[in-house]
PDB file of C-alpha atoms in Angstrom:
ATOM      1  CA  MET A  21     116.541  52.626 258.511  1.00  0.00           C
ATOM      2  CA  THR A  22     115.232  49.915 260.856  1.00  0.00           C
ATOM      3  CA  LEU A  23     112.066  48.048 259.860  1.00  0.00           C
ATOM      4  CA  LYS A  24     109.337  48.729 262.402  1.00  0.00           C
ATOM      5  CA  ILE A  25     106.735  45.955 262.624  1.00  0.00           C
ATOM      6  CA  GLY A  26     103.392  46.214 264.410  1.00  0.00           C
ATOM      7  CA  LEU A  27     102.032  42.887 265.661  1.00  0.00           C
ATOM      8  CA  VAL A  28      98.363  42.805 266.658  1.00  0.00           C
ATOM      9  CA  SER A  29      96.678  39.753 268.139  1.00  0.00           C
ATOM     10  CA  ILE A  30      92.898  40.047 267.975  1.00  0.00           C
ATOM     11  CA  SER A  31      91.077  37.766 270.392  1.00  0.00           C
ATOM     12  CA  ASP A  32      88.317  38.389 272.920  1.00  0.00           C
ATOM     13  CA  ARG A  33      89.436  35.542 275.176  1.00  0.00           C
ATOM     14  CA  ALA A  34      93.199  36.130 274.996  1.00  0.00           C
ATOM     15  CA  SER A  35      92.759  39.875 275.610  1.00  0.00           C
ATOM     16  CA  GLN A  36      90.694  39.007 278.729  1.00  0.00           C
ATOM     17  CA  GLY A  37      93.358  36.576 279.984  1.00  0.00           C
ATOM     18  CA  VAL A  38      91.162  33.473 279.473  1.00  0.00           C
ATOM     19  CA  TYR A  39      94.004  31.856 277.540  1.00  0.00           C
ATOM     20  CA  GLN A  40      97.501  32.796 276.486  1.00  0.00           C
ATOM     21  CA  ASP A  41      97.989  34.560 273.156  1.00  0.00           C
ATOM     22  CA  LEU A  42     100.090  32.430 270.791  1.00  0.00           C
ATOM     23  CA  GLY A  43     100.050  34.685 267.704  1.00  0.00           C
ATOM     24  CA  ILE A  44     102.451  37.424 268.812  1.00  0.00           C
ATOM     25  CA  PRO A  45     105.065  35.011 270.254  1.00  0.00           C
ATOM     26  CA  ALA A  46     104.895  32.935 267.035  1.00  0.00           C
ATOM     27  CA  LEU A  47     105.422  36.035 264.885  1.00  0.00           C
ATOM     28  CA  THR A  48     108.228  37.372 267.077  1.00  0.00           C
ATOM     29  CA  ASP A  49     110.045  34.025 266.885  1.00  0.00           C
ATOM     30  CA  TRP A  50     109.498  33.806 263.116  1.00  0.00           C
ATOM     31  CA  PHE A  51     110.922  37.269 262.432  1.00  0.00           C
ATOM     32  CA  ALA A  52     113.986  36.484 264.579  1.00  0.00           C
ATOM     33  CA  LEU A  53     114.679  33.540 262.229  1.00  0.00           C
ATOM     34  CA  ALA A  54     113.548  35.060 258.922  1.00  0.00           C
ATOM     35  CA  LEU A  55     115.013  38.580 258.891  1.00  0.00           C
ATOM     36  CA  THR A  56     118.713  39.345 258.563  1.00  0.00           C
ATOM     37  CA  SER A  57     118.240  43.126 258.498  1.00  0.00           C
ATOM     38  CA  PRO A  58     117.493  45.086 261.695  1.00  0.00           C
ATOM     39  CA  PHE A  59     113.908  45.305 262.924  1.00  0.00           C
ATOM     40  CA  GLU A  60     111.901  46.195 266.001  1.00  0.00           C
ATOM     41  CA  THR A  61     108.372  45.212 266.989  1.00  0.00           C
ATOM     42  CA  VAL A  62     105.454  46.999 268.647  1.00  0.00           C
ATOM     43  CA  THR A  63     102.803  44.609 269.996  1.00  0.00           C
ATOM     44  CA  ARG A  64      99.126  44.929 270.886  1.00  0.00           C
ATOM     45  CA  LEU A  65      96.641  42.363 272.250  1.00  0.00           C
ATOM     46  CA  ILE A  66      93.058  43.529 271.729  1.00  0.00           C
ATOM     47  CA  PRO A  67      89.482  42.156 271.607  1.00  0.00           C
ATOM     48  CA  ASP A  68      87.414  41.510 268.456  1.00  0.00           C
ATOM     49  CA  GLU A  69      85.883  45.000 268.421  1.00  0.00           C
ATOM     50  CA  GLN A  70      85.943  46.817 265.094  1.00  0.00           C
ATOM     51  CA  PRO A  71      86.404  50.353 266.514  1.00  0.00           C
ATOM     52  CA  GLU A  72      89.323  49.158 268.679  1.00  0.00           C
ATOM     53  CA  ILE A  73      90.940  47.268 265.784  1.00  0.00           C
ATOM     54  CA  GLU A  74      90.652  50.339 263.537  1.00  0.00           C
ATOM     55  CA  ALA A  75      92.081  52.637 266.245  1.00  0.00           C
ATOM     56  CA  THR A  76      94.988  50.227 266.876  1.00  0.00           C
ATOM     57  CA  LEU A  77      95.881  49.947 263.186  1.00  0.00           C
ATOM     58  CA  LYS A  78      95.765  53.748 262.810  1.00  0.00           C
ATOM     59  CA  GLU A  79      97.943  54.204 265.911  1.00  0.00           C
ATOM     60  CA  LEU A  80     100.569  51.702 264.727  1.00  0.00           C
ATOM     61  CA  VAL A  81     100.829  53.341 261.299  1.00  0.00           C
ATOM     62  CA  ASP A  82     100.174  57.019 262.045  1.00  0.00           C
ATOM     63  CA  ALA A  83     101.726  57.456 265.513  1.00  0.00           C
ATOM     64  CA  GLU A  84     104.199  54.559 265.876  1.00  0.00           C
ATOM     65  CA  GLY A  85     105.437  54.754 262.267  1.00  0.00           C
ATOM     66  CA  CYS A  86     105.283  51.002 261.568  1.00  0.00           C
ATOM     67  CA  HIS A  87     106.279  50.030 258.019  1.00  0.00           C
ATOM     68  CA  LEU A  88     104.520  46.663 258.326  1.00  0.00           C
ATOM     69  CA  VAL A  89     101.560  45.699 260.510  1.00  0.00           C
ATOM     70  CA  LEU A  90     100.481  42.069 260.885  1.00  0.00           C
ATOM     71  CA  THR A  91      97.264  41.022 262.579  1.00  0.00           C
ATOM     72  CA  THR A  92      96.365  37.515 263.734  1.00  0.00           C
ATOM     73  CA  GLY A  93      92.855  36.289 264.380  1.00  0.00           C
ATOM     74  CA  GLY A  94      89.333  37.425 263.619  1.00  0.00           C
ATOM     75  CA  THR A  95      89.251  36.608 259.891  1.00  0.00           C
ATOM     76  CA  GLY A  96      86.669  33.809 259.751  1.00  0.00           C
ATOM     77  CA  PRO A  97      82.921  33.893 259.071  1.00  0.00           C
ATOM     78  CA  ALA A  98      81.771  34.121 262.725  1.00  0.00           C
ATOM     79  CA  PRO A  99      79.827  37.278 263.641  1.00  0.00           C
ATOM     80  CA  ARG A 100      82.652  38.485 265.961  1.00  0.00           C
ATOM     81  CA  ASP A 101      85.315  38.096 263.205  1.00  0.00           C
ATOM     82  CA  VAL A 102      85.624  41.720 262.048  1.00  0.00           C
ATOM     83  CA  THR A 103      89.367  42.092 261.404  1.00  0.00           C
ATOM     84  CA  PRO A 104      88.998  42.337 257.587  1.00  0.00           C
ATOM     85  CA  GLU A 105      86.270  44.985 257.896  1.00  0.00           C
ATOM     86  CA  ALA A 106      88.403  47.035 260.291  1.00  0.00           C
ATOM     87  CA  THR A 107      91.466  46.685 258.058  1.00  0.00           C
ATOM     88  CA  LEU A 108      89.592  47.760 254.930  1.00  0.00           C
ATOM     89  CA  ALA A 109      88.066  50.703 256.826  1.00  0.00           C
ATOM     90  CA  VAL A 110      91.535  52.211 257.510  1.00  0.00           C
ATOM     91  CA  ALA A 111      92.999  51.384 254.078  1.00  0.00           C
ATOM     92  CA  ASP A 112      94.084  53.773 251.351  1.00  0.00           C
ATOM     93  CA  ARG A 113      94.464  50.897 248.860  1.00  0.00           C
ATOM     94  CA  GLU A 114      93.676  47.195 248.870  1.00  0.00           C
ATOM     95  CA  MET A 115      96.317  44.599 247.909  1.00  0.00           C
ATOM     96  CA  PRO A 116      94.117  41.563 247.078  1.00  0.00           C
ATOM     97  CA  GLY A 117      96.995  39.288 246.065  1.00  0.00           C
ATOM     98  CA  PHE A 118      98.039  38.803 249.701  1.00  0.00           C
ATOM     99  CA  GLY A 119      94.688  37.351 250.800  1.00  0.00           C
ATOM    100  CA  GLU A 120      94.456  35.245 247.643  1.00  0.00           C
ATOM    101  CA  GLN A 121      97.920  33.767 248.227  1.00  0.00           C
ATOM    102  CA  MET A 122      97.300  33.057 251.923  1.00  0.00           C
ATOM    103  CA  ARG A 123      94.192  31.083 251.016  1.00  0.00           C
ATOM    104  CA  GLN A 124      96.074  29.235 248.262  1.00  0.00           C
ATOM    105  CA  VAL A 125      98.767  28.149 250.749  1.00  0.00           C
ATOM    106  CA  SER A 126      96.266  27.203 253.452  1.00  0.00           C
ATOM    107  CA  LEU A 127      94.117  25.179 251.038  1.00  0.00           C
ATOM    108  CA  ARG A 128      97.039  22.760 250.700  1.00  0.00           C
ATOM    109  CA  PHE A 129      96.515  21.910 254.382  1.00  0.00           C
ATOM    110  CA  VAL A 130      92.812  22.384 255.202  1.00  0.00           C
ATOM    111  CA  PRO A 131      89.645  22.661 253.083  1.00  0.00           C
ATOM    112  CA  THR A 132      88.271  25.257 255.515  1.00  0.00           C
ATOM    113  CA  ALA A 133      90.850  27.786 254.226  1.00  0.00           C
ATOM    114  CA  ILE A 134      88.084  28.994 251.895  1.00  0.00           C
ATOM    115  CA  LEU A 135      86.338  30.370 255.008  1.00  0.00           C
ATOM    116  CA  SER A 136      89.220  32.789 255.613  1.00  0.00           C
ATOM    117  CA  ARG A 137      88.634  36.435 254.730  1.00  0.00           C
ATOM    118  CA  GLN A 138      92.193  37.755 255.212  1.00  0.00           C
ATOM    119  CA  VAL A 139      93.066  40.966 253.378  1.00  0.00           C
ATOM    120  CA  GLY A 140      96.165  43.028 252.644  1.00  0.00           C
ATOM    121  CA  VAL A 141      96.072  46.821 252.404  1.00  0.00           C
ATOM    122  CA  ILE A 142      98.249  49.898 252.273  1.00  0.00           C
ATOM    123  CA  ARG A 143      97.670  52.783 254.664  1.00  0.00           C
ATOM    124  CA  LYS A 144      99.944  55.747 253.953  1.00  0.00           C
ATOM    125  CA  SER A 145     103.403  54.123 253.580  1.00  0.00           C
ATOM    126  CA  SER A 146     102.604  50.997 255.600  1.00  0.00           C
ATOM    127  CA  LEU A 147     101.577  47.496 254.544  1.00  0.00           C
ATOM    128  CA  ILE A 148      98.895  45.881 256.747  1.00  0.00           C
ATOM    129  CA  LEU A 149      98.260  42.129 256.442  1.00  0.00           C
ATOM    130  CA  ASN A 150      95.694  39.900 258.186  1.00  0.00           C
ATOM    131  CA  LEU A 151      97.237  36.534 259.073  1.00  0.00           C
ATOM    132  CA  PRO A 152      95.587  33.391 260.454  1.00  0.00           C
ATOM    133  CA  GLY A 153      95.428  32.947 264.213  1.00  0.00           C
ATOM    134  CA  GLN A 154      97.222  29.616 264.674  1.00  0.00           C
ATOM    135  CA  PRO A 155     101.066  29.628 264.877  1.00  0.00           C
ATOM    136  CA  LYS A 156     101.427  26.723 262.391  1.00  0.00           C
ATOM    137  CA  ALA A 157      99.162  28.467 259.853  1.00  0.00           C
ATOM    138  CA  ILE A 158     100.972  31.791 260.394  1.00  0.00           C
ATOM    139  CA  ARG A 159     104.322  30.169 259.529  1.00  0.00           C
ATOM    140  CA  GLU A 160     102.867  28.346 256.520  1.00  0.00           C
ATOM    141  CA  THR A 161     101.302  31.470 255.011  1.00  0.00           C
ATOM    142  CA  LEU A 162     104.484  33.508 255.533  1.00  0.00           C
ATOM    143  CA  GLU A 163     106.964  30.871 254.273  1.00  0.00           C
ATOM    144  CA  GLY A 164     104.839  28.946 251.786  1.00  0.00           C
ATOM    145  CA  LEU A 165     104.766  25.237 251.083  1.00  0.00           C
ATOM    146  CA  LYS A 166     108.038  23.383 250.493  1.00  0.00           C
ATOM    147  CA  ASP A 167     108.593  19.874 249.183  1.00  0.00           C
ATOM    148  CA  GLU A 168     110.721  17.211 250.925  1.00  0.00           C
ATOM    149  CA  ASN A 169     113.877  18.750 249.363  1.00  0.00           C
ATOM    150  CA  GLY A 170     113.101  22.225 250.696  1.00  0.00           C
ATOM    151  CA  MET A 171     112.081  23.610 247.295  1.00  0.00           C
ATOM    152  CA  VAL A 172     109.171  26.068 247.346  1.00  0.00           C
ATOM    153  CA  VAL A 173     106.033  24.538 245.809  1.00  0.00           C
ATOM    154  CA  VAL A 174     103.625  27.357 246.707  1.00  0.00           C
ATOM    155  CA  PRO A 175     105.267  30.703 247.606  1.00  0.00           C
ATOM    156  CA  GLY A 176     104.412  32.249 250.955  1.00  0.00           C
ATOM    157  CA  ILE A 177     103.324  35.854 251.133  1.00  0.00           C
ATOM    158  CA  PHE A 178     106.494  37.126 252.805  1.00  0.00           C
ATOM    159  CA  ALA A 179     108.472  36.539 249.596  1.00  0.00           C
ATOM    160  CA  ALA A 180     106.714  39.657 248.218  1.00  0.00           C
ATOM    161  CA  VAL A 181     106.660  41.773 251.407  1.00  0.00           C
ATOM    162  CA  PRO A 182     110.203  43.279 251.268  1.00  0.00           C
ATOM    163  CA  TYR A 183     109.748  44.515 247.683  1.00  0.00           C
ATOM    164  CA  CYS A 184     106.306  45.902 248.524  1.00  0.00           C
ATOM    165  CA  ILE A 185     107.865  47.810 251.444  1.00  0.00           C
ATOM    166  CA  ASP A 186     110.541  49.135 249.025  1.00  0.00           C
ATOM    167  CA  LEU A 187     107.846  50.377 246.652  1.00  0.00           C
ATOM    168  CA  ILE A 188     105.915  52.257 249.352  1.00  0.00           C
ATOM    169  CA  GLY A 189     109.010  53.976 250.726  1.00  0.00           C
ATOM    170  CA  GLY A 190     110.102  51.756 253.604  1.00  0.00           C
ATOM    171  CA  PRO A 191     113.501  50.324 254.531  1.00  0.00           C
ATOM    172  CA  TYR A 192     115.332  47.678 252.481  1.00  0.00           C
ATOM    173  CA  VAL A 193     114.468  44.370 254.168  1.00  0.00           C
ATOM    174  CA  GLU A 194     116.641  41.274 253.773  1.00  0.00           C
ATOM    175  CA  THR A 195     115.737  37.719 254.721  1.00  0.00           C
ATOM    176  CA  ASP A 196     117.442  34.446 255.541  1.00  0.00           C
ATOM    177  CA  GLU A 197     116.850  32.516 252.324  1.00  0.00           C
ATOM    178  CA  ALA A 198     116.753  29.228 254.255  1.00  0.00           C
ATOM    179  CA  VAL A 199     113.518  30.473 255.858  1.00  0.00           C
ATOM    180  CA  VAL A 200     111.996  32.609 253.085  1.00  0.00           C
ATOM    181  CA  LYS A 201     113.599  34.110 249.995  1.00  0.00           C
ATOM    182  CA  ALA A 202     112.577  37.699 249.359  1.00  0.00           C
ATOM    183  CA  PHE A 203     111.888  38.271 245.682  1.00  0.00           C
ATOM    184  CA  ARG A 204     112.878  41.493 243.951  1.00  0.00           C
ATOM    185  CA  PRO A 205     113.450  42.228 240.263  1.00  0.00           C
ATOM    186  CA  LYS A 206     117.186  42.428 239.477  1.00  0.00           C
ATOM    187  CA  SER A 207     116.920  46.211 239.063  1.00  0.00           C
ATOM    188  CA  ALA A 208     115.674  46.539 242.680  1.00  0.00           C
ATOM    189  CA  GLN A 209     118.330  44.329 244.332  1.00  0.00           C
ATOM    190  CA  LYS A 210     121.153  45.853 246.352  1.00  0.00           C
ATOM    191  CA  PRO A 211     124.539  44.140 246.189  1.00  0.00           C
ATOM    192  CA  LYS A 212     125.199  41.846 249.137  1.00  0.00           C
ATOM    193  CA  ALA A 213     127.791  43.099 251.595  1.00  0.00           C
TER     194      ALA A 213
END
């Protein structure tokens, strides 16, 4: 089974063509480096409107059959930042560890990470995660923080994503360990080909 990933960039200005969206290209490039198992992406660029965000997330999970949906943007304290509210509104279950870990990683770089309201949820058999909007921050939260020798100091959230997808009935996802090492208990690991 091929992993199907929904990528949603949420930005009033980018969706109106005022500036170029950087979130979806950054995610597409990252997955090309990080995943060794087959995947395909479905992308959407939409404004910061809660009904539209909710409808897009439902469409990607319910109609498109995405196993993983990642959003970028709209997670701060500004009045127009409604991505977390929209994500929680379509959720069956919340996965608070993802938001907690993203903030822990980001706090190593900027004190304003505490202003982030990113959440992780499950809808049906899909994992939905709110990521930051900036490409550098997206990569950092996915991969984690490494020291000068390449050893992980603070794990990124993607280390837990493949096993979470296993547990909710999705495909077995493998990663390039040089980018991010997927963690699974020994009992859940498939032998390498």
